[in-house]
PDB file of C-alpha atoms in Angstrom:
ATOM      1  CA  MET A   1      22.299  68.061 -82.167  1.00 48.00           C
ATOM      2  CA  PRO A   2      21.066  69.813 -79.071  1.00 49.00           C
ATOM      3  CA  LEU A   3      22.669  68.758 -75.875  1.00 50.00           C
ATOM      4  CA  LEU A   4      20.318  67.187 -73.388  1.00 51.00           C
ATOM      5  CA  PRO A   5      20.935  67.772 -69.767  1.00 50.00           C
ATOM      6  CA  GLU A   6      22.868  64.860 -68.457  1.00 52.00           C
ATOM      7  CA  GLU A   7      20.762  62.597 -66.292  1.00 49.00           C
ATOM      8  CA  PRO A   8      22.283  61.962 -62.918  1.00 49.00           C
ATOM      9  CA  GLN A   9      23.565  58.443 -62.662  1.00 51.00           C
ATOM     10  CA  ILE A  10      22.602  56.634 -59.510  1.00 47.00           C
ATOM     11  CA  HIS A  11      24.946  53.895 -58.567  1.00 48.00           C
ATOM     12  CA  GLU A  12      23.450  50.611 -57.522  1.00 48.00           C
ATOM     13  CA  SER A  13      25.205  50.751 -54.187  1.00 45.00           C
ATOM     14  CA  ALA A  14      23.365  53.939 -53.310  1.00 44.00           C
ATOM     15  CA  GLN A  15      19.909  52.656 -54.058  1.00 49.00           C
ATOM     16  CA  GLY A  16      17.652  52.114 -51.076  1.00 49.00           C
ATOM     17  CA  PRO A  17      15.283  49.199 -50.600  1.00 48.00           C
ATOM     18  CA  ARG A  18      12.460  49.056 -53.050  1.00 50.00           C
ATOM     19  CA  ALA A  19       9.036  49.271 -51.545  1.00 47.00           C
ATOM     20  CA  THR A  20       7.392  47.664 -54.545  1.00 46.00           C
ATOM     21  CA  PRO A  21       9.053  44.970 -56.639  1.00 49.00           C
ATOM     22  CA  ALA A  22       9.651  45.864 -60.224  1.00 47.00           C
ATOM     23  CA  SER A  23       7.279  44.524 -62.769  1.00 48.00           C
ATOM     24  CA  GLY A  24       8.116  40.984 -63.695  1.00 49.00           C
ATOM     25  CA  ARG A  25      10.585  40.471 -60.790  1.00 49.00           C
ATOM     26  CA  THR A  26      10.016  38.994 -57.394  1.00 50.00           C
ATOM     27  CA  ALA A  27      11.362  40.900 -54.453  1.00 49.00           C
ATOM     28  CA  PRO A  28      14.068  38.966 -52.691  1.00 52.00           C
ATOM     29  CA  THR A  29      12.831  37.381 -49.449  1.00 49.00           C
ATOM     30  CA  PRO A  30      14.790  38.634 -46.463  1.00 49.00           C
ATOM     31  CA  ARG A  31      17.038  35.897 -45.177  1.00 49.00           C
ATOM     32  CA  PRO A  32      16.566  34.955 -41.524  1.00 46.00           C
ATOM     33  CA  VAL A  33      19.255  35.671 -39.049  1.00 44.00           C
ATOM     34  CA  PRO A  34      21.218  32.478 -38.709  1.00 45.00           C
ATOM     35  CA  GLY A  35      20.850  30.936 -35.262  1.00 45.00           C
ATOM     36  CA  PRO A  36      22.748  28.127 -33.636  1.00 47.00           C
ATOM     37  CA  ARG A  37      22.926  25.114 -35.846  1.00 49.00           C
ATOM     38  CA  PRO A  38      21.323  21.924 -34.582  1.00 48.00           C
ATOM     39  CA  ALA A  39      23.606  19.043 -33.856  1.00 50.00           C
ATOM     40  CA  ALA A  40      24.277  17.011 -36.942  1.00 48.00           C
ATOM     41  CA  HIS A  41      22.938  13.489 -36.922  1.00 49.00           C
ATOM     42  CA  PRO A  42      25.794  11.037 -36.640  1.00 47.00           C
ATOM     43  CA  ARG A  43      26.381   8.822 -39.569  1.00 45.00           C
ATOM     44  CA  PRO A  44      26.010   5.088 -39.128  1.00 44.00           C
ATOM     45  CA  GLY A  45      29.209   3.718 -37.725  1.00 45.00           C
ATOM     46  CA  ARG A  46      30.619   7.145 -37.034  1.00 45.00           C
ATOM     47  CA  PRO A  47      30.144   8.949 -33.723  1.00 46.00           C
ATOM     48  CA  GLY A  48      28.750  12.419 -33.936  1.00 48.00           C
ATOM     49  CA  PRO A  49      30.011  15.444 -32.075  1.00 49.00           C
ATOM     50  CA  LEU A  50      29.538  15.364 -28.360  1.00 47.00           C
ATOM     51  CA  ARG A  51      27.312  18.154 -27.137  1.00 50.00           C
ATOM     52  CA  PRO A  52      26.052  18.682 -23.588  1.00 50.00           C
ATOM     53  CA  THR A  53      22.356  17.909 -23.222  1.00 52.00           C
ATOM     54  CA  PRO A  54      20.463  21.033 -22.139  1.00 53.00           C
ATOM     55  CA  PRO A  55      18.438  20.677 -18.922  1.00 52.00           C
ATOM     56  CA  VAL A  56      14.770  19.861 -19.439  1.00 54.00           C
ATOM     57  CA  GLN A  57      12.513  22.650 -18.276  1.00 56.00           C
ATOM     58  CA  ARG A  58       9.100  21.664 -16.987  1.00 54.00           C
ATOM     59  CA  ALA A  59       6.073  23.568 -18.032  1.00 51.00           C
ATOM     60  CA  PRO A  60       3.984  25.118 -15.221  1.00 49.00           C
ATOM     61  CA  HIS A  61       1.225  22.521 -15.643  1.00 48.00           C
ATOM     62  CA  ASP A  62       3.752  19.700 -15.280  1.00 48.00           C
ATOM     63  CA  VAL A  63       4.970  21.124 -11.984  1.00 42.00           C
ATOM     64  CA  ALA A  64       1.423  21.522 -10.737  1.00 45.00           C
ATOM     65  CA  ALA A  65       0.636  17.922 -11.590  1.00 46.00           C
ATOM     66  CA  THR A  66       3.631  16.727  -9.568  1.00 45.00           C
ATOM     67  CA  THR A  67       3.379  18.858  -6.470  1.00 47.00           C
ATOM     68  CA  GLY A  68      -0.335  19.599  -6.433  1.00 48.00           C
ATOM     69  CA  PRO A  69      -1.968  22.987  -6.079  1.00 52.00           C
ATOM     70  CA  SER A  70      -0.816  23.602  -2.511  1.00 55.00           C
ATOM     71  CA  GLY A  71       2.209  21.379  -1.971  1.00 53.00           C
ATOM     72  CA  PRO A  72       3.267  17.729  -2.234  1.00 56.00           C
ATOM     73  CA  ALA A  73       0.662  15.143  -3.151  1.00 56.00           C
ATOM     74  CA  PRO A  74      -1.082  13.693  -0.068  1.00 56.00           C
ATOM     75  CA  ARG A  75      -0.119  10.218   1.043  1.00 64.00           C
ATOM     76  CA  ALA A  76      -2.514   7.371   0.423  1.00 59.00           C
ATOM     77  CA  ALA A  77      -4.709   6.610   3.404  1.00 60.00           C
ATOM     78  CA  ALA A  78      -3.879   3.464   5.331  1.00 54.00           C
ATOM     79  CA  PRO A  79      -6.318   0.616   4.743  1.00 55.00           C
ATOM     80  CA  ALA A  80      -9.016   0.356   7.372  1.00 59.00           C
ATOM     81  CA  LYS A  81      -8.831  -2.528   9.840  1.00 64.00           C
ATOM     82  CA  VAL A  82     -11.121  -5.404   8.920  1.00 76.00           C
ATOM     83  CA  THR A  83     -13.740  -6.196  11.572  1.00 88.00           C
ATOM     84  CA  PRO A  84     -13.680  -9.924  12.343  1.00 93.00           C
ATOM     85  CA  GLN A  85     -16.808 -11.997  11.920  1.00 95.00           C
ATOM     86  CA  ILE A  86     -18.329 -13.368  15.145  1.00 94.00           C
ATOM     87  CA  GLN A  87     -19.718 -16.896  15.326  1.00 95.00           C
ATOM     88  CA  LEU A  88     -21.566 -18.115  18.427  1.00 95.00           C
ATOM     89  CA  ILE A  89     -21.762 -21.810  19.321  1.00 97.00           C
ATOM     90  CA  PRO A  90     -24.260 -22.444  22.165  1.00 97.00           C
ATOM     91  CA  ALA A  91     -22.789 -24.634  24.885  1.00 97.00           C
ATOM     92  CA  SER A  92     -22.932 -25.072  28.632  1.00 95.00           C
ATOM     93  CA  ALA A  93     -19.930 -24.270  30.794  1.00 95.00           C
ATOM     94  CA  ASP A  94     -19.162 -27.994  31.032  1.00 95.00           C
ATOM     95  CA  GLY A  95     -19.441 -28.520  27.261  1.00 96.00           C
ATOM     96  CA  ALA A  96     -17.787 -25.314  26.057  1.00 97.00           C
ATOM     97  CA  LEU A  97     -14.299 -26.834  25.852  1.00 97.00           C
ATOM     98  CA  ASP A  98     -15.527 -29.811  23.794  1.00 97.00           C
ATOM     99  CA  ALA A  99     -17.403 -27.409  21.488  1.00 97.00           C
ATOM    100  CA  ALA A 100     -14.217 -25.411  21.036  1.00 97.00           C
ATOM    101  CA  GLU A 101     -12.290 -28.571  20.155  1.00 97.00           C
ATOM    102  CA  GLU A 102     -14.880 -29.475  17.524  1.00 97.00           C
ATOM    103  CA  ALA A 103     -14.676 -25.957  16.101  1.00 98.00           C
ATOM    104  CA  VAL A 104     -10.893 -26.269  15.800  1.00 98.00           C
ATOM    105  CA  ASP A 105     -11.217 -29.635  14.019  1.00 97.00           C
ATOM    106  CA  LEU A 106     -13.669 -28.128  11.538  1.00 97.00           C
ATOM    107  CA  LEU A 107     -11.333 -25.195  10.888  1.00 97.00           C
ATOM    108  CA  LEU A 108      -8.395 -27.491  10.168  1.00 97.00           C
ATOM    109  CA  ASP A 109     -10.531 -29.777   7.973  1.00 97.00           C
ATOM    110  CA  SER A 110     -11.656 -26.739   5.958  1.00 96.00           C
ATOM    111  CA  GLY A 111      -8.055 -25.837   5.138  1.00 96.00           C
ATOM    112  CA  ARG A 112      -7.071 -23.473   7.937  1.00 96.00           C
ATOM    113  CA  ALA A 113      -3.421 -23.740   8.920  1.00 97.00           C
ATOM    114  CA  PRO A 114      -2.855 -24.797  12.554  1.00 97.00           C
ATOM    115  CA  GLY A 115      -0.830 -21.636  13.155  1.00 97.00           C
ATOM    116  CA  ASP A 116      -3.896 -19.528  12.267  1.00 98.00           C
ATOM    117  CA  VAL A 117      -5.835 -20.642  15.365  1.00 98.00           C
ATOM    118  CA  LEU A 118      -5.671 -19.404  18.963  1.00 98.00           C
ATOM    119  CA  VAL A 119      -7.860 -20.966  21.701  1.00 98.00           C
ATOM    120  CA  ILE A 120      -8.634 -19.130  24.960  1.00 98.00           C
ATOM    121  CA  THR A 121     -10.348 -20.674  27.996  1.00 98.00           C
ATOM    122  CA  THR A 122     -12.083 -18.680  30.749  1.00 97.00           C
ATOM    123  CA  GLY A 123     -12.236 -21.477  33.304  1.00 95.00           C
ATOM    124  CA  GLU A 124     -10.221 -24.671  33.545  1.00 94.00           C
ATOM    125  CA  GLN A 125      -7.082 -24.646  31.435  1.00 94.00           C
ATOM    126  CA  HIS A 126      -6.904 -26.780  28.298  1.00 96.00           C
ATOM    127  CA  PRO A 127      -5.000 -30.062  28.899  1.00 95.00           C
ATOM    128  CA  TRP A 128      -2.475 -29.210  26.180  1.00 96.00           C
ATOM    129  CA  ALA A 129      -1.567 -25.935  27.875  1.00 96.00           C
ATOM    130  CA  THR A 130      -1.244 -27.669  31.243  1.00 95.00           C
ATOM    131  CA  HIS A 131       1.095 -30.252  29.715  1.00 96.00           C
ATOM    132  CA  GLU A 132       3.296 -27.750  27.891  1.00 96.00           C
ATOM    133  CA  LEU A 133       3.579 -25.455  30.885  1.00 96.00           C
ATOM    134  CA  SER A 134       5.022 -28.340  32.864  1.00 96.00           C
ATOM    135  CA  PHE A 135       8.201 -27.876  30.798  1.00 96.00           C
ATOM    136  CA  GLY A 136       8.442 -24.210  31.724  1.00 96.00           C
ATOM    137  CA  GLU A 137       6.964 -20.969  30.488  1.00 95.00           C
ATOM    138  CA  ALA A 138       9.917 -20.228  28.194  1.00 96.00           C
ATOM    139  CA  SER A 139       9.299 -23.378  26.178  1.00 96.00           C
ATOM    140  CA  TYR A 140       5.538 -22.787  26.253  1.00 97.00           C
ATOM    141  CA  TRP A 141       5.698 -19.217  24.897  1.00 97.00           C
ATOM    142  CA  ALA A 142       8.353 -20.169  22.361  1.00 97.00           C
ATOM    143  CA  GLN A 143       5.698 -22.309  20.685  1.00 96.00           C
ATOM    144  CA  HIS A 144       3.365 -19.322  20.673  1.00 97.00           C
ATOM    145  CA  ASP A 145       6.001 -17.142  19.029  1.00 96.00           C
ATOM    146  CA  ALA A 146       6.782 -19.814  16.430  1.00 96.00           C
ATOM    147  CA  GLY A 147       3.156 -19.638  15.293  1.00 94.00           C
ATOM    148  CA  ASP A 148       3.166 -22.983  13.506  1.00 95.00           C
ATOM    149  CA  ASP A 149       0.514 -24.829  15.551  1.00 96.00           C
ATOM    150  CA  VAL A 150      -2.767 -24.295  17.413  1.00 98.00           C
ATOM    151  CA  PHE A 151      -2.001 -22.493  20.653  1.00 98.00           C
ATOM    152  CA  TYR A 152      -4.035 -22.810  23.869  1.00 98.00           C
ATOM    153  CA  LEU A 153      -3.942 -20.408  26.806  1.00 96.00           C
ATOM    154  CA  ASP A 154      -6.158 -19.230  29.625  1.00 95.00           C
ATOM    155  CA  ALA A 155      -7.828 -15.865  30.083  1.00 95.00           C
ATOM    156  CA  ASP A 156      -5.134 -14.585  32.466  1.00 93.00           C
ATOM    157  CA  ALA A 157      -2.488 -14.837  29.720  1.00 95.00           C
ATOM    158  CA  ALA A 158      -4.693 -13.683  26.843  1.00 94.00           C
ATOM    159  CA  GLY A 159      -3.271 -10.179  26.925  1.00 93.00           C
ATOM    160  CA  ARG A 160       0.128 -11.553  25.919  1.00 95.00           C
ATOM    161  CA  ALA A 161      -1.204 -13.362  22.861  1.00 95.00           C
ATOM    162  CA  ALA A 162      -0.463 -12.071  19.364  1.00 95.00           C
ATOM    163  CA  THR A 163      -3.081 -11.543  16.690  1.00 96.00           C
ATOM    164  CA  ARG A 164      -4.127 -14.624  14.714  1.00 97.00           C
ATOM    165  CA  PRO A 165      -6.664 -14.990  11.907  1.00 98.00           C
ATOM    166  CA  VAL A 166      -9.027 -17.099  14.041  1.00 98.00           C
ATOM    167  CA  VAL A 167      -9.594 -16.931  17.796  1.00 98.00           C
ATOM    168  CA  VAL A 168     -11.769 -19.497  19.591  1.00 98.00           C
ATOM    169  CA  VAL A 169     -13.012 -18.726  23.113  1.00 98.00           C
ATOM    170  CA  ALA A 170     -14.375 -21.465  25.354  1.00 98.00           C
ATOM    171  CA  VAL A 171     -16.469 -19.887  28.135  1.00 97.00           C
ATOM    172  CA  ASN A 172     -16.019 -22.951  30.342  1.00 96.00           C
ATOM    173  CA  GLY A 173     -16.495 -21.335  33.729  1.00 93.00           C
ATOM    174  CA  GLY A 174     -14.794 -18.671  35.738  1.00 90.00           C
ATOM    175  CA  ALA A 175     -16.276 -15.445  37.057  1.00 88.00           C
ATOM    176  CA  GLU A 176     -18.527 -13.409  34.817  1.00 87.00           C
ATOM    177  CA  ALA A 177     -16.007 -10.578  35.022  1.00 91.00           C
ATOM    178  CA  VAL A 178     -13.431 -12.835  33.349  1.00 93.00           C
ATOM    179  CA  ALA A 179     -15.658 -13.417  30.333  1.00 91.00           C
ATOM    180  CA  ALA A 180     -16.513  -9.722  30.218  1.00 92.00           C
ATOM    181  CA  THR A 181     -12.795  -8.930  29.998  1.00 93.00           C
ATOM    182  CA  VAL A 182     -11.552 -11.700  27.726  1.00 95.00           C
ATOM    183  CA  LEU A 183     -14.241 -11.534  25.032  1.00 95.00           C
ATOM    184  CA  PRO A 184     -13.469  -7.947  23.885  1.00 94.00           C
ATOM    185  CA  LEU A 185      -9.759  -8.801  24.079  1.00 95.00           C
ATOM    186  CA  ALA A 186     -10.266 -11.911  21.961  1.00 96.00           C
ATOM    187  CA  HIS A 187     -12.203  -9.825  19.462  1.00 95.00           C
ATOM    188  CA  SER A 188      -9.241  -7.465  19.117  1.00 94.00           C
ATOM    189  CA  ARG A 189      -6.851 -10.400  18.590  1.00 96.00           C
ATOM    190  CA  ALA A 190      -8.964 -12.038  15.862  1.00 97.00           C
ATOM    191  CA  GLY A 191      -7.925 -11.056  12.369  1.00 96.00           C
ATOM    192  CA  ALA A 192     -10.851 -12.600  10.480  1.00 96.00           C
ATOM    193  CA  LEU A 193     -13.051 -14.771  12.708  1.00 97.00           C
ATOM    194  CA  LEU A 194     -14.002 -14.964  16.400  1.00 97.00           C
ATOM    195  CA  ILE A 195     -15.750 -18.136  17.560  1.00 97.00           C
ATOM    196  CA  VAL A 196     -17.268 -18.132  21.048  1.00 97.00           C
ATOM    197  CA  CYS A 197     -18.525 -21.315  22.685  1.00 97.00           C
ATOM    198  CA  GLY A 198     -20.750 -20.794  25.726  1.00 96.00           C
ATOM    199  CA  ASP A 199     -24.035 -19.438  27.038  1.00 93.00           C
ATOM    200  CA  PRO A 200     -25.566 -17.284  24.255  1.00 93.00           C
ATOM    201  CA  GLN A 201     -27.269 -14.885  26.676  1.00 90.00           C
ATOM    202  CA  GLN A 202     -24.062 -14.204  28.564  1.00 87.00           C
ATOM    203  CA  ILE A 203     -21.994 -13.873  25.403  1.00 90.00           C
ATOM    204  CA  ASN A 204     -24.455 -11.504  23.722  1.00 88.00           C
ATOM    205  CA  SER A 205     -24.634  -9.283  26.763  1.00 86.00           C
ATOM    206  CA  VAL A 206     -20.836  -9.013  26.897  1.00 84.00           C
ATOM    207  CA  LEU A 207     -20.155  -8.605  23.182  1.00 80.00           C
ATOM    208  CA  GLY A 208     -23.033  -6.170  22.755  1.00 74.00           C
ATOM    209  CA  ALA A 209     -21.555  -3.877  25.382  1.00 56.00           C
ATOM    210  CA  GLY A 210     -17.857  -4.448  24.859  1.00 52.00           C
ATOM    211  CA  VAL A 211     -17.426  -4.743  21.063  1.00 52.00           C
TER     212      VAL A 211
END
């Protein structure tokens, strides 16, 4: 029998990777490189391993939403001051104080709290103010600061008055310069409503120029 040249034997360990899988066999899928294992879920009733929580990294759009395109978000604008409504009650200088008293009664009957109302006179002082001042200015202004009742004062002391929701002005005399000064001041002290009792022509000329 003729001798055939011996075929070289190639050991399996020396074979390189096959480019094409053999017929009828599927090429083995390369296994991924093992990475860090996720933390195992703890079993009920059994604590799992303690692992430090990694810091949360914000995406660029999250940072932009927090700080804005050019820095911190702008502060909200302060609410605009409400302009008080002005109500004019025609009255003579002699009847202005009585008209103011009626206006106060109507305010209280409509549900206004007594501490919401401030009454200013341009001429003769209201009898209540005269009476309370007889006990001293400290006691008088303490009632103003308490803010739990209607408070009466004259034009000279109007600058010391605090803001109240409703201010009633009785133009019951005094120099025209007094009314010209006290009406704009009363307007600035009124939070919601300014009621003026007096001569409409005089009041309109003052408020039109000063408010």
